[in-house]
Tab-separated table of C-alpha atoms in Angstrom:
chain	number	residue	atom	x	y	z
G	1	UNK	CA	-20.650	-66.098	72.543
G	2	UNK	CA	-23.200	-63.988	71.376
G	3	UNK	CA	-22.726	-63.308	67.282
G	4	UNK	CA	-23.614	-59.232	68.143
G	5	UNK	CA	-20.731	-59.895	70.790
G	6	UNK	CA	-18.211	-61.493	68.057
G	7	UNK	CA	-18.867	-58.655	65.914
G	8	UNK	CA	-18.332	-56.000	67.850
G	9	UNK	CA	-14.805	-57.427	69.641
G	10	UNK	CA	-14.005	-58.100	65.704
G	11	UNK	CA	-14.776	-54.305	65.512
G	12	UNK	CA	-12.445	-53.280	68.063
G	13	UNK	CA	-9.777	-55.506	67.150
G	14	UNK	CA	-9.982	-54.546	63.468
G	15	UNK	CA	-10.431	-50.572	64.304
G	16	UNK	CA	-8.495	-50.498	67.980
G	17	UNK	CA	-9.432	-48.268	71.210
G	18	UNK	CA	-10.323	-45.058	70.106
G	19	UNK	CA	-10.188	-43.459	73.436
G	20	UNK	CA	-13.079	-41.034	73.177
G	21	UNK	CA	-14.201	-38.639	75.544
G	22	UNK	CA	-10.896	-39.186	78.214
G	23	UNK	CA	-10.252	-35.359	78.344
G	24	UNK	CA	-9.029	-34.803	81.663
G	25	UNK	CA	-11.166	-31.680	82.206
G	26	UNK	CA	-14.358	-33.499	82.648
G	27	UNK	CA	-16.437	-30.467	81.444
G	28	UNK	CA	-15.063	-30.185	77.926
G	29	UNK	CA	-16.011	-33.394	76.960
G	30	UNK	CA	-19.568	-32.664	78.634
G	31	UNK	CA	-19.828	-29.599	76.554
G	32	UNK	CA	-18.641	-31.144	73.534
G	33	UNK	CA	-21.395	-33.513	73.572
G	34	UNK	CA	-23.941	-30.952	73.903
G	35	UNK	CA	-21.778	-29.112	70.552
G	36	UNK	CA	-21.504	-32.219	68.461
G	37	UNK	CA	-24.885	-32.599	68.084
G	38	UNK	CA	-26.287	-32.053	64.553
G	39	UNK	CA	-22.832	-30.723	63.452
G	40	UNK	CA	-19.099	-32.596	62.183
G	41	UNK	CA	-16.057	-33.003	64.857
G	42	UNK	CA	-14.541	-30.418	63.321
G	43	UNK	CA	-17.010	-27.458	63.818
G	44	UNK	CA	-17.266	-29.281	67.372
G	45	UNK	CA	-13.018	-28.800	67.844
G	46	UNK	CA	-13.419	-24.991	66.318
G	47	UNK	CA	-16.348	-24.444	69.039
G	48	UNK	CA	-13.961	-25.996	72.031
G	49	UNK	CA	-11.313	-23.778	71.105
G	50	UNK	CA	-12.762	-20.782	71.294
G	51	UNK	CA	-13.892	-21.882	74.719
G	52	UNK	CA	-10.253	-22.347	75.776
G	53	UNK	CA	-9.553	-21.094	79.421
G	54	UNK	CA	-13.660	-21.352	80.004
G	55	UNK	CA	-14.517	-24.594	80.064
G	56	UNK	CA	-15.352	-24.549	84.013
G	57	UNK	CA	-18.763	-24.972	85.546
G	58	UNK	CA	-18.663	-21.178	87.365
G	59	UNK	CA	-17.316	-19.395	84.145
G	60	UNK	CA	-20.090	-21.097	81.925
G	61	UNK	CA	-22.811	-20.321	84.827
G	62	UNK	CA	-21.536	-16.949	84.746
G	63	UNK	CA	-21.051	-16.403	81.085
G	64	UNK	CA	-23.762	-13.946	79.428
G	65	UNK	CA	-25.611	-16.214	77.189
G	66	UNK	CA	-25.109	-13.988	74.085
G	67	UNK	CA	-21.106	-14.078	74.687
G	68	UNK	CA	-21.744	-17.991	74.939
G	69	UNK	CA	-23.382	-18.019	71.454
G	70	UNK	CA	-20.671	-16.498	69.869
G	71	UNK	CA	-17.791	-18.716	70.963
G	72	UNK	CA	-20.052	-21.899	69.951
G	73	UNK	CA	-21.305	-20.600	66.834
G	74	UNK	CA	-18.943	-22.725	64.700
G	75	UNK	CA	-20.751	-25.800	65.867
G	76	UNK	CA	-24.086	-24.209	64.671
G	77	UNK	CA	-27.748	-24.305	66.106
G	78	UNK	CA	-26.074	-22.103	68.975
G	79	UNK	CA	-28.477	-20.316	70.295
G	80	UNK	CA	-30.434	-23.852	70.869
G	81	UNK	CA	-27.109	-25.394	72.190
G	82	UNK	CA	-26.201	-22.665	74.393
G	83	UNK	CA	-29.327	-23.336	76.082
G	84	UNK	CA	-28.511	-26.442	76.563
G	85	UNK	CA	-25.163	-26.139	77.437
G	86	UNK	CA	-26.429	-23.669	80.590
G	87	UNK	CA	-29.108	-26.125	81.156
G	88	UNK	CA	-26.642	-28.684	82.065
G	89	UNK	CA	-24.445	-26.761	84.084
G	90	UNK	CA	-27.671	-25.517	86.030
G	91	UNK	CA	-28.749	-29.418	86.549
G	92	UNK	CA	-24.761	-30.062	87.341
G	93	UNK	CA	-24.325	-27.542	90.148
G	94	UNK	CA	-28.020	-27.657	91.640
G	95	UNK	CA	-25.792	-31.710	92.588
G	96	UNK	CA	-23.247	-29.973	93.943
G	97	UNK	CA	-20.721	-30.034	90.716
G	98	UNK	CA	-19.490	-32.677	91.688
G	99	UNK	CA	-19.489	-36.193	89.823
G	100	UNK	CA	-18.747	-38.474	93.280
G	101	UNK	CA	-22.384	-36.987	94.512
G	102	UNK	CA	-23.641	-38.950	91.501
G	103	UNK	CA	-22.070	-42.275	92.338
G	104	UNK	CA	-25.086	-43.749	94.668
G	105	UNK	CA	-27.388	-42.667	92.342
G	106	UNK	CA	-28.859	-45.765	90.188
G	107	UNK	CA	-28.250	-46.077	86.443
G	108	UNK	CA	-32.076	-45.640	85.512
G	109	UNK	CA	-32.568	-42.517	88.034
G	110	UNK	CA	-29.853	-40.670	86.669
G	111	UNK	CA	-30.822	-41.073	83.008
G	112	UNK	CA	-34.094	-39.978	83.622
G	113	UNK	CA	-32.475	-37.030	85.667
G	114	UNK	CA	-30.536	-36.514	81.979
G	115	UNK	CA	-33.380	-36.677	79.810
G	116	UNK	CA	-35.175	-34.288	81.665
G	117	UNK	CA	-32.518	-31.276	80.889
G	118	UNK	CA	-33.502	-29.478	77.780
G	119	UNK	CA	-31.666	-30.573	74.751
G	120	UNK	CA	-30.584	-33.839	75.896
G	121	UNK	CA	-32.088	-37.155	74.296
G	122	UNK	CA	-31.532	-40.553	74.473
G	123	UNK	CA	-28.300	-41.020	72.770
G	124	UNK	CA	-26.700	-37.780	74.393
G	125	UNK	CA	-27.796	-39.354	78.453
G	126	UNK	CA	-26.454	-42.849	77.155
G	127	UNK	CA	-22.946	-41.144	76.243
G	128	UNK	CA	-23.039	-39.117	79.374
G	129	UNK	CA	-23.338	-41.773	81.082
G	130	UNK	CA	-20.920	-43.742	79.295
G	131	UNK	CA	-18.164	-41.659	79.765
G	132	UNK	CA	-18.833	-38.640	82.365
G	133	UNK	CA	-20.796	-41.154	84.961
G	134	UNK	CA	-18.576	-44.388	83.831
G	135	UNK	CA	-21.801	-46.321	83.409
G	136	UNK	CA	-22.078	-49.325	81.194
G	137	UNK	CA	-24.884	-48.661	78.521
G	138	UNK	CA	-24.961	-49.222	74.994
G	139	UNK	CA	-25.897	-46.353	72.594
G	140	UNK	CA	-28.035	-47.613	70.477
G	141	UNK	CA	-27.596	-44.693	67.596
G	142	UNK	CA	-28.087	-44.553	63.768
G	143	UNK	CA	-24.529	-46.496	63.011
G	144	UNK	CA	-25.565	-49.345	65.783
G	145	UNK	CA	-29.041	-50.001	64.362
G	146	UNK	CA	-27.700	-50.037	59.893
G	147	UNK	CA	-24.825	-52.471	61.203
G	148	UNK	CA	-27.166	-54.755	63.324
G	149	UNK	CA	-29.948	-54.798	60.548
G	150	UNK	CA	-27.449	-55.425	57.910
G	151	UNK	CA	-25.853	-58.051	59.411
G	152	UNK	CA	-29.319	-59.853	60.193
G	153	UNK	CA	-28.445	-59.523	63.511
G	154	UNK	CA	-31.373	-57.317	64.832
G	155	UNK	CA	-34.479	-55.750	63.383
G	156	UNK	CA	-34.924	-53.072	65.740
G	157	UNK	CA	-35.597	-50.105	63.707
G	158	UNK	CA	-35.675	-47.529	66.679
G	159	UNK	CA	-33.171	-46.535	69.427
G	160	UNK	CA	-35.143	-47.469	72.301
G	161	UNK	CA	-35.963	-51.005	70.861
G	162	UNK	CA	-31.949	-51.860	69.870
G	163	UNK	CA	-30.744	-50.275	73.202
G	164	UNK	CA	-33.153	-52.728	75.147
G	165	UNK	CA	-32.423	-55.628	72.871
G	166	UNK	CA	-28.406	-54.997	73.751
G	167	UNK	CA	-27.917	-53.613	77.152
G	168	UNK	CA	-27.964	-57.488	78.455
G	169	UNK	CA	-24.631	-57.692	76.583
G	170	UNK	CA	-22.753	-54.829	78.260
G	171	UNK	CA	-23.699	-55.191	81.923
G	172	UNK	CA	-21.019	-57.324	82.548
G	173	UNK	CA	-18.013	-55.953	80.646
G	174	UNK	CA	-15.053	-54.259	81.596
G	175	UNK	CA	-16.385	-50.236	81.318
G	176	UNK	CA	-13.306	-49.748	78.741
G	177	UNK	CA	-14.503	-51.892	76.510
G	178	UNK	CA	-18.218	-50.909	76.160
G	179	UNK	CA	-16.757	-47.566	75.753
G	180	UNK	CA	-14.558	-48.588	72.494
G	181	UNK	CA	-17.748	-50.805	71.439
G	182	UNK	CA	-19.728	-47.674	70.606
G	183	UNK	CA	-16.812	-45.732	69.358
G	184	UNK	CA	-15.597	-48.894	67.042
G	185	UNK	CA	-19.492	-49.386	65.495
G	186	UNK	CA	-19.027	-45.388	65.017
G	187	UNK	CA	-16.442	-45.948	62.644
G	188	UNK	CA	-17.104	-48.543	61.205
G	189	UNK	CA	-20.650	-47.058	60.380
G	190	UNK	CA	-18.523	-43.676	58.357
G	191	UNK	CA	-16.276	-46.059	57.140
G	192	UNK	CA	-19.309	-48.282	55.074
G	193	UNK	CA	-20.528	-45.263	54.259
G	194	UNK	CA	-18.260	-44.511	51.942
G	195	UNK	CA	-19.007	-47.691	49.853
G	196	UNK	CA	-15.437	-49.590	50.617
G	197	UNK	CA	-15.925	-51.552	53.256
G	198	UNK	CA	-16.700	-55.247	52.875
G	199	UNK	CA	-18.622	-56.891	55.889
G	200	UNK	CA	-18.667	-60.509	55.136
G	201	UNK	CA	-15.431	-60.685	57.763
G	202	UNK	CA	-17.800	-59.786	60.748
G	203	UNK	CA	-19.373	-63.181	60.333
G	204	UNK	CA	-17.110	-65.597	60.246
């Protein structure tokens, strides 16, 4: 077994399923990915709220953009991110709104289809299509690259590098788990940060 493999099911066993982004209304974990950037969970959660009773593809398309900035604004940057946020409902409905249209469509084509809607980067298309398009990719972000580095287990210093180094090792997983992967490395990555968290365990 691969020793990036052993860590992170030592990761998940340690931290357990962390079921992120399963919100049965598909759109408020769309949006909330779009909020959470640059800004904590909670100013994310204060932004969703306020969005209670909208969070539909025709009431976003309709909403004026200033009222939009105003519900968001706990999650700051929102005048960038309400951009965004109509951005990707534009892209969204000009498929149909519909996430079965996307099902034929190939895991490279619809990332570059992501990438090109303003305000959405690498690691916000590889969630997206971790868990709105149920794709298996590995998000190679900030947390992913420290732990691989200091572990030995990688040297990749950028996103693109460390996602191409590990993609091999998620292509033939159950989705579920790739899914808890990234959220596992997540918190282990806050939990180091604080200083109390020994890593010698993760290689043995």
């Amino acid at each position: 077994m691969s020793q990036k493999i052993n860590v992170f099911n030592k990761l998940l066993a340690h931290y357990g399923r962390q079921y992120w982004w399963n919100n049965p209304n598909r759109i408020t974990d769309w949006v909330s990915m779009i909020l959470i950037q640059q800004t904590t969970q909670e100013n994310t959660e204060k932004a969703l709220a306020n969005l209670e009773g909208k969070l539909t593809v025709e009431a976003l398309h309709t909403m004026e953009l200033s009222v939009l900035q105003e519900y968001i604004r706990p999650a700051g940057f929102y005048k960038q991110k309400s951009t965004y946020i109509k951005a990707l409902i534009a892209w969204y409905r000009s498929h149909g709104a519909s996430l079965e249209k996307f099902k034929a469509i190939p895991t490279d084509e619809l990332r570059r289809e992501l990438l090109s809607i303003k305000g959405v980067g690498e690691e916000t298309a590889d969630a997206m299509l971790l868990y709105i398009f149920k794709r298996n990719v590995f998000i190679a972000d900030q947390y992913a690259i420290r732990l691989l580095n200091r572990l030995n287990l990688s040297s990749a210093q950028t996103y693109k590098a460390l996602r191409e180094e590990c993609m091999p090792l998620v292509a033939d997983i159950p989705l579920e788990t790739c899914q808890e992967w990234h959220a596992v490395i997540d918190m282990h990555g806050k939990a180091y940060r604080k200083g109390d968290t020994d890593e010698s365990w993760l290689l043995e």
